[in-house]
Amino acid sequence: MAHNNVTEAKKSHVFKSQLKVMLILFFDNEGLVHWEFVTNGQTVNSSFYIEVLKRLRDSIRRKRQRKWENGWFLHHDNEPCHSSFGVRQFLTDKKMYTIPQSPYSPDIAPCDFWLFPNLKLGLKGERFATIEDIKVNATANLRAIPIEGYQRCFQQLQSRWSKCVCAEGRYFEGD
């Protein structure tokens, strides 16, 4: 019996981390306004989101006094908990004005097209042993983003809105 001396090529495998952390954050052209990590096991529903919005209001009152006095707009995506009756009622009661998110334009959400890719880039290749390590590193990366980055984000948002308006809300691809 002849033996074949061919060795099998080894394949590398990517393993997804067992550690998951959800981050909720709000920012404007001046930088971060409010952020918080969702407790492990917490369901993000309309009741939870209303509590987050209360904390957001407090942060705006403390950090953006001029905007608090002169008015500001909230732009969030179309997650069901963001558009529930309870959340809409809370927003109305507190005179929190929203900019609607077009259902066919996911690339209009600044978190999706700018912030989260930037955050992921800063954490790329890192391995974290604990959820606390993830939170500390993510927070450090968020704080390291310069104000000019946030300003460029809102310039990009304006450009994306213009393209969406020109397309009359229809779907289109590419920048």
PDB file of C-alpha atoms in Angstrom:
ATOM      1  CA  MET A   1       0.000   0.000   0.000  1.00  0.00           C
ATOM      2  CA  ALA A   2       1.433   3.374  -1.022  1.00  0.00           C
ATOM      3  CA  HIS A   3       1.126   6.408   1.209  1.00  0.00           C
ATOM      4  CA  ASN A   4       0.433   9.805  -0.244  1.00  0.00           C
ATOM      5  CA  ASN A   5       2.623  12.470   1.378  1.00  0.00           C
ATOM      6  CA  VAL A   6       0.323  15.333   0.417  1.00  0.00           C
ATOM      7  CA  THR A   7      -0.638  17.401   3.444  1.00  0.00           C
ATOM      8  CA  GLU A   8      -3.948  19.151   3.631  1.00  0.00           C
ATOM      9  CA  ALA A   9      -3.887  22.903   3.518  1.00  0.00           C
ATOM     10  CA  LYS A  10      -5.016  24.413   6.791  1.00  0.00           C
ATOM     11  CA  LYS A  11      -7.899  26.803   6.644  1.00  0.00           C
ATOM     12  CA  SER A  12      -8.257  29.742   8.943  1.00  0.00           C
ATOM     13  CA  HIS A  13     -11.611  30.336  10.498  1.00  0.00           C
ATOM     14  CA  VAL A  14     -13.147  33.552  11.709  1.00  0.00           C
ATOM     15  CA  PHE A  15     -14.928  33.128  14.988  1.00  0.00           C
ATOM     16  CA  LYS A  16     -17.560  35.558  16.103  1.00  0.00           C
ATOM     17  CA  SER A  17     -17.078  36.921  19.553  1.00  0.00           C
ATOM     18  CA  GLN A  18     -19.336  35.696  22.305  1.00  0.00           C
ATOM     19  CA  LEU A  19     -19.203  39.166  23.844  1.00  0.00           C
ATOM     20  CA  LYS A  20     -21.845  41.525  22.506  1.00  0.00           C
ATOM     21  CA  VAL A  21     -22.385  45.104  23.550  1.00  0.00           C
ATOM     22  CA  MET A  22     -25.101  47.466  22.327  1.00  0.00           C
ATOM     23  CA  LEU A  23     -24.357  51.158  22.251  1.00  0.00           C
ATOM     24  CA  ILE A  24     -26.958  53.906  21.949  1.00  0.00           C
ATOM     25  CA  LEU A  25     -25.580  57.316  21.155  1.00  0.00           C
ATOM     26  CA  PHE A  26     -26.536  60.765  19.992  1.00  0.00           C
ATOM     27  CA  PHE A  27     -24.241  63.338  18.447  1.00  0.00           C
ATOM     28  CA  ASP A  28     -24.346  66.611  16.589  1.00  0.00           C
ATOM     29  CA  ASN A  29     -21.867  68.708  14.626  1.00  0.00           C
ATOM     30  CA  GLU A  30     -20.090  69.600  17.885  1.00  0.00           C
ATOM     31  CA  GLY A  31     -19.458  65.992  18.926  1.00  0.00           C
ATOM     32  CA  LEU A  32     -20.996  63.479  21.279  1.00  0.00           C
ATOM     33  CA  VAL A  33     -24.067  64.607  23.196  1.00  0.00           C
ATOM     34  CA  HIS A  34     -25.143  61.425  24.973  1.00  0.00           C
ATOM     35  CA  TRP A  35     -24.188  57.760  24.879  1.00  0.00           C
ATOM     36  CA  GLU A  36     -24.898  54.720  26.942  1.00  0.00           C
ATOM     37  CA  PHE A  37     -24.341  51.010  26.762  1.00  0.00           C
ATOM     38  CA  VAL A  38     -27.394  48.795  26.997  1.00  0.00           C
ATOM     39  CA  THR A  39     -27.286  46.411  29.935  1.00  0.00           C
ATOM     40  CA  ASN A  40     -26.826  42.795  28.880  1.00  0.00           C
ATOM     41  CA  GLY A  41     -30.248  41.153  28.534  1.00  0.00           C
ATOM     42  CA  GLN A  42     -32.133  44.472  28.340  1.00  0.00           C
ATOM     43  CA  THR A  43     -34.779  44.571  25.621  1.00  0.00           C
ATOM     44  CA  VAL A  44     -34.730  47.815  23.694  1.00  0.00           C
ATOM     45  CA  ASN A  45     -38.425  48.580  23.436  1.00  0.00           C
ATOM     46  CA  SER A  46     -40.407  51.809  23.445  1.00  0.00           C
ATOM     47  CA  SER A  47     -40.464  52.092  27.261  1.00  0.00           C
ATOM     48  CA  PHE A  48     -36.706  51.702  27.425  1.00  0.00           C
ATOM     49  CA  TYR A  49     -36.193  54.162  24.563  1.00  0.00           C
ATOM     50  CA  ILE A  50     -38.348  56.795  26.290  1.00  0.00           C
ATOM     51  CA  GLU A  51     -36.043  56.538  29.319  1.00  0.00           C
ATOM     52  CA  VAL A  52     -33.042  56.994  27.005  1.00  0.00           C
ATOM     53  CA  LEU A  53     -34.713  60.060  25.481  1.00  0.00           C
ATOM     54  CA  LYS A  54     -35.191  61.521  28.966  1.00  0.00           C
ATOM     55  CA  ARG A  55     -31.466  61.144  29.613  1.00  0.00           C
ATOM     56  CA  LEU A  56     -30.753  62.645  26.180  1.00  0.00           C
ATOM     57  CA  ARG A  57     -32.826  65.712  27.079  1.00  0.00           C
ATOM     58  CA  ASP A  58     -30.837  66.133  30.290  1.00  0.00           C
ATOM     59  CA  SER A  59     -27.563  65.852  28.345  1.00  0.00           C
ATOM     60  CA  ILE A  60     -28.662  68.465  25.814  1.00  0.00           C
ATOM     61  CA  ARG A  61     -29.738  70.803  28.609  1.00  0.00           C
ATOM     62  CA  ARG A  62     -26.279  70.443  30.239  1.00  0.00           C
ATOM     63  CA  LYS A  63     -23.996  70.223  27.184  1.00  0.00           C
ATOM     64  CA  ARG A  64     -25.774  72.246  24.501  1.00  0.00           C
ATOM     65  CA  GLN A  65     -27.477  75.082  26.375  1.00  0.00           C
ATOM     66  CA  ARG A  66     -27.848  77.207  23.220  1.00  0.00           C
ATOM     67  CA  LYS A  67     -29.550  74.369  21.353  1.00  0.00           C
ATOM     68  CA  TRP A  68     -31.726  73.616  24.366  1.00  0.00           C
ATOM     69  CA  GLU A  69     -32.945  77.222  24.380  1.00  0.00           C
ATOM     70  CA  ASN A  70     -33.250  77.704  20.604  1.00  0.00           C
ATOM     71  CA  GLY A  71     -34.557  74.301  19.625  1.00  0.00           C
ATOM     72  CA  TRP A  72     -32.994  71.225  18.099  1.00  0.00           C
ATOM     73  CA  PHE A  73     -34.018  68.302  15.938  1.00  0.00           C
ATOM     74  CA  LEU A  74     -33.666  64.589  16.526  1.00  0.00           C
ATOM     75  CA  HIS A  75     -32.871  62.296  13.625  1.00  0.00           C
ATOM     76  CA  HIS A  76     -33.231  58.629  14.444  1.00  0.00           C
ATOM     77  CA  ASP A  77     -33.811  55.638  12.218  1.00  0.00           C
ATOM     78  CA  ASN A  78     -36.964  53.610  11.642  1.00  0.00           C
ATOM     79  CA  GLU A  79     -36.504  51.046  14.386  1.00  0.00           C
ATOM     80  CA  PRO A  80     -39.949  50.007  15.629  1.00  0.00           C
ATOM     81  CA  CYS A  81     -39.250  51.295  19.141  1.00  0.00           C
ATOM     82  CA  HIS A  82     -38.386  54.732  17.691  1.00  0.00           C
ATOM     83  CA  SER A  83     -41.690  55.066  15.879  1.00  0.00           C
ATOM     84  CA  SER A  84     -44.057  53.519  18.412  1.00  0.00           C
ATOM     85  CA  PHE A  85     -47.086  55.477  19.572  1.00  0.00           C
ATOM     86  CA  GLY A  86     -45.642  55.905  23.077  1.00  0.00           C
ATOM     87  CA  VAL A  87     -42.377  57.345  21.767  1.00  0.00           C
ATOM     88  CA  ARG A  88     -44.167  59.636  19.317  1.00  0.00           C
ATOM     89  CA  GLN A  89     -46.421  60.845  22.145  1.00  0.00           C
ATOM     90  CA  PHE A  90     -43.414  61.497  24.402  1.00  0.00           C
ATOM     91  CA  LEU A  91     -41.638  63.414  21.630  1.00  0.00           C
ATOM     92  CA  THR A  92     -44.754  65.515  21.021  1.00  0.00           C
ATOM     93  CA  ASP A  93     -45.325  66.197  24.720  1.00  0.00           C
ATOM     94  CA  LYS A  94     -41.715  67.312  25.191  1.00  0.00           C
ATOM     95  CA  LYS A  95     -41.660  69.326  21.952  1.00  0.00           C
ATOM     96  CA  MET A  96     -38.811  67.202  20.603  1.00  0.00           C
ATOM     97  CA  TYR A  97     -38.930  67.707  16.854  1.00  0.00           C
ATOM     98  CA  THR A  98     -37.769  64.898  14.628  1.00  0.00           C
ATOM     99  CA  ILE A  99     -36.404  64.688  11.119  1.00  0.00           C
ATOM    100  CA  PRO A 100     -38.075  61.673   9.522  1.00  0.00           C
ATOM    101  CA  GLN A 101     -35.943  58.859   8.177  1.00  0.00           C
ATOM    102  CA  SER A 102     -36.927  57.836   4.666  1.00  0.00           C
ATOM    103  CA  PRO A 103     -37.698  54.096   4.671  1.00  0.00           C
ATOM    104  CA  TYR A 104     -35.821  53.567   1.405  1.00  0.00           C
ATOM    105  CA  SER A 105     -32.715  55.552   2.300  1.00  0.00           C
ATOM    106  CA  PRO A 106     -30.726  53.726   4.967  1.00  0.00           C
ATOM    107  CA  ASP A 107     -27.554  55.537   3.864  1.00  0.00           C
ATOM    108  CA  ILE A 108     -28.973  58.762   5.288  1.00  0.00           C
ATOM    109  CA  ALA A 109     -28.400  57.669   8.907  1.00  0.00           C
ATOM    110  CA  PRO A 110     -25.098  59.237  10.081  1.00  0.00           C
ATOM    111  CA  CYS A 111     -24.462  56.375  12.496  1.00  0.00           C
ATOM    112  CA  ASP A 112     -24.610  53.895   9.624  1.00  0.00           C
ATOM    113  CA  PHE A 113     -22.597  55.761   6.997  1.00  0.00           C
ATOM    114  CA  TRP A 114     -20.071  57.481   9.248  1.00  0.00           C
ATOM    115  CA  LEU A 115     -19.936  56.913  13.009  1.00  0.00           C
ATOM    116  CA  PHE A 116     -20.086  53.132  13.380  1.00  0.00           C
ATOM    117  CA  PRO A 117     -17.632  52.517  10.502  1.00  0.00           C
ATOM    118  CA  ASN A 118     -15.229  54.990  12.175  1.00  0.00           C
ATOM    119  CA  LEU A 119     -15.689  53.313  15.545  1.00  0.00           C
ATOM    120  CA  LYS A 120     -15.173  49.830  14.086  1.00  0.00           C
ATOM    121  CA  LEU A 121     -12.030  50.981  12.279  1.00  0.00           C
ATOM    122  CA  GLY A 122     -10.538  52.148  15.575  1.00  0.00           C
ATOM    123  CA  LEU A 123     -11.296  48.789  17.204  1.00  0.00           C
ATOM    124  CA  LYS A 124     -10.370  46.583  14.243  1.00  0.00           C
ATOM    125  CA  GLY A 125      -8.059  43.697  15.068  1.00  0.00           C
ATOM    126  CA  GLU A 126      -8.461  44.131  18.820  1.00  0.00           C
ATOM    127  CA  ARG A 127      -9.504  41.279  21.085  1.00  0.00           C
ATOM    128  CA  PHE A 128     -11.281  42.037  24.331  1.00  0.00           C
ATOM    129  CA  ALA A 129     -11.553  39.672  27.263  1.00  0.00           C
ATOM    130  CA  THR A 130     -14.488  41.342  28.979  1.00  0.00           C
ATOM    131  CA  ILE A 131     -17.480  43.498  28.185  1.00  0.00           C
ATOM    132  CA  GLU A 132     -15.940  46.203  30.361  1.00  0.00           C
ATOM    133  CA  ASP A 133     -12.844  46.176  28.092  1.00  0.00           C
ATOM    134  CA  ILE A 134     -15.093  46.668  25.067  1.00  0.00           C
ATOM    135  CA  LYS A 135     -16.874  49.587  26.718  1.00  0.00           C
ATOM    136  CA  VAL A 136     -13.652  51.293  27.813  1.00  0.00           C
ATOM    137  CA  ASN A 137     -12.047  50.971  24.371  1.00  0.00           C
ATOM    138  CA  ALA A 138     -15.190  51.995  22.474  1.00  0.00           C
ATOM    139  CA  THR A 139     -15.623  55.046  24.714  1.00  0.00           C
ATOM    140  CA  ALA A 140     -11.971  56.032  24.233  1.00  0.00           C
ATOM    141  CA  ASN A 141     -12.345  55.712  20.446  1.00  0.00           C
ATOM    142  CA  LEU A 142     -15.523  57.792  20.462  1.00  0.00           C
ATOM    143  CA  ARG A 143     -13.880  60.519  22.519  1.00  0.00           C
ATOM    144  CA  ALA A 144     -10.870  60.532  20.188  1.00  0.00           C
ATOM    145  CA  ILE A 145     -12.954  61.581  17.158  1.00  0.00           C
ATOM    146  CA  PRO A 146     -12.210  65.268  16.534  1.00  0.00           C
ATOM    147  CA  ILE A 147     -14.972  67.837  16.181  1.00  0.00           C
ATOM    148  CA  GLU A 148     -13.933  68.281  12.532  1.00  0.00           C
ATOM    149  CA  GLY A 149     -14.933  64.657  11.939  1.00  0.00           C
ATOM    150  CA  TYR A 150     -18.448  65.336  13.185  1.00  0.00           C
ATOM    151  CA  GLN A 151     -18.629  68.466  11.053  1.00  0.00           C
ATOM    152  CA  ARG A 152     -17.578  66.490   7.946  1.00  0.00           C
ATOM    153  CA  CYS A 153     -20.238  63.912   8.812  1.00  0.00           C
ATOM    154  CA  PHE A 154     -22.956  66.547   8.704  1.00  0.00           C
ATOM    155  CA  GLN A 155     -21.591  67.914   5.431  1.00  0.00           C
ATOM    156  CA  GLN A 156     -21.825  64.379   4.023  1.00  0.00           C
ATOM    157  CA  LEU A 157     -25.352  64.107   5.413  1.00  0.00           C
ATOM    158  CA  GLN A 158     -26.356  67.295   3.630  1.00  0.00           C
ATOM    159  CA  SER A 159     -24.938  65.922   0.372  1.00  0.00           C
ATOM    160  CA  ARG A 160     -26.771  62.619   0.841  1.00  0.00           C
ATOM    161  CA  TRP A 161     -30.037  64.438   1.569  1.00  0.00           C
ATOM    162  CA  SER A 162     -29.627  66.475  -1.614  1.00  0.00           C
ATOM    163  CA  LYS A 163     -29.175  63.285  -3.649  1.00  0.00           C
ATOM    164  CA  CYS A 164     -32.237  61.762  -2.009  1.00  0.00           C
ATOM    165  CA  VAL A 165     -34.299  64.870  -2.802  1.00  0.00           C
ATOM    166  CA  CYS A 166     -33.059  64.866  -6.424  1.00  0.00           C
ATOM    167  CA  ALA A 167     -34.074  61.211  -6.702  1.00  0.00           C
ATOM    168  CA  GLU A 168     -37.503  62.197  -5.311  1.00  0.00           C
ATOM    169  CA  GLY A 169     -37.158  59.585  -2.603  1.00  0.00           C
ATOM    170  CA  ARG A 170     -36.633  56.729  -5.042  1.00  0.00           C
ATOM    171  CA  TYR A 171     -33.943  54.158  -4.433  1.00  0.00           C
ATOM    172  CA  PHE A 172     -30.490  54.841  -5.867  1.00  0.00           C
ATOM    173  CA  GLU A 173     -27.028  53.387  -5.321  1.00  0.00           C
ATOM    174  CA  GLY A 174     -23.606  54.876  -4.852  1.00  0.00           C
ATOM    175  CA  ASP A 175     -22.248  58.192  -3.729  1.00  0.00           C
TER     176      ASP A 175
END
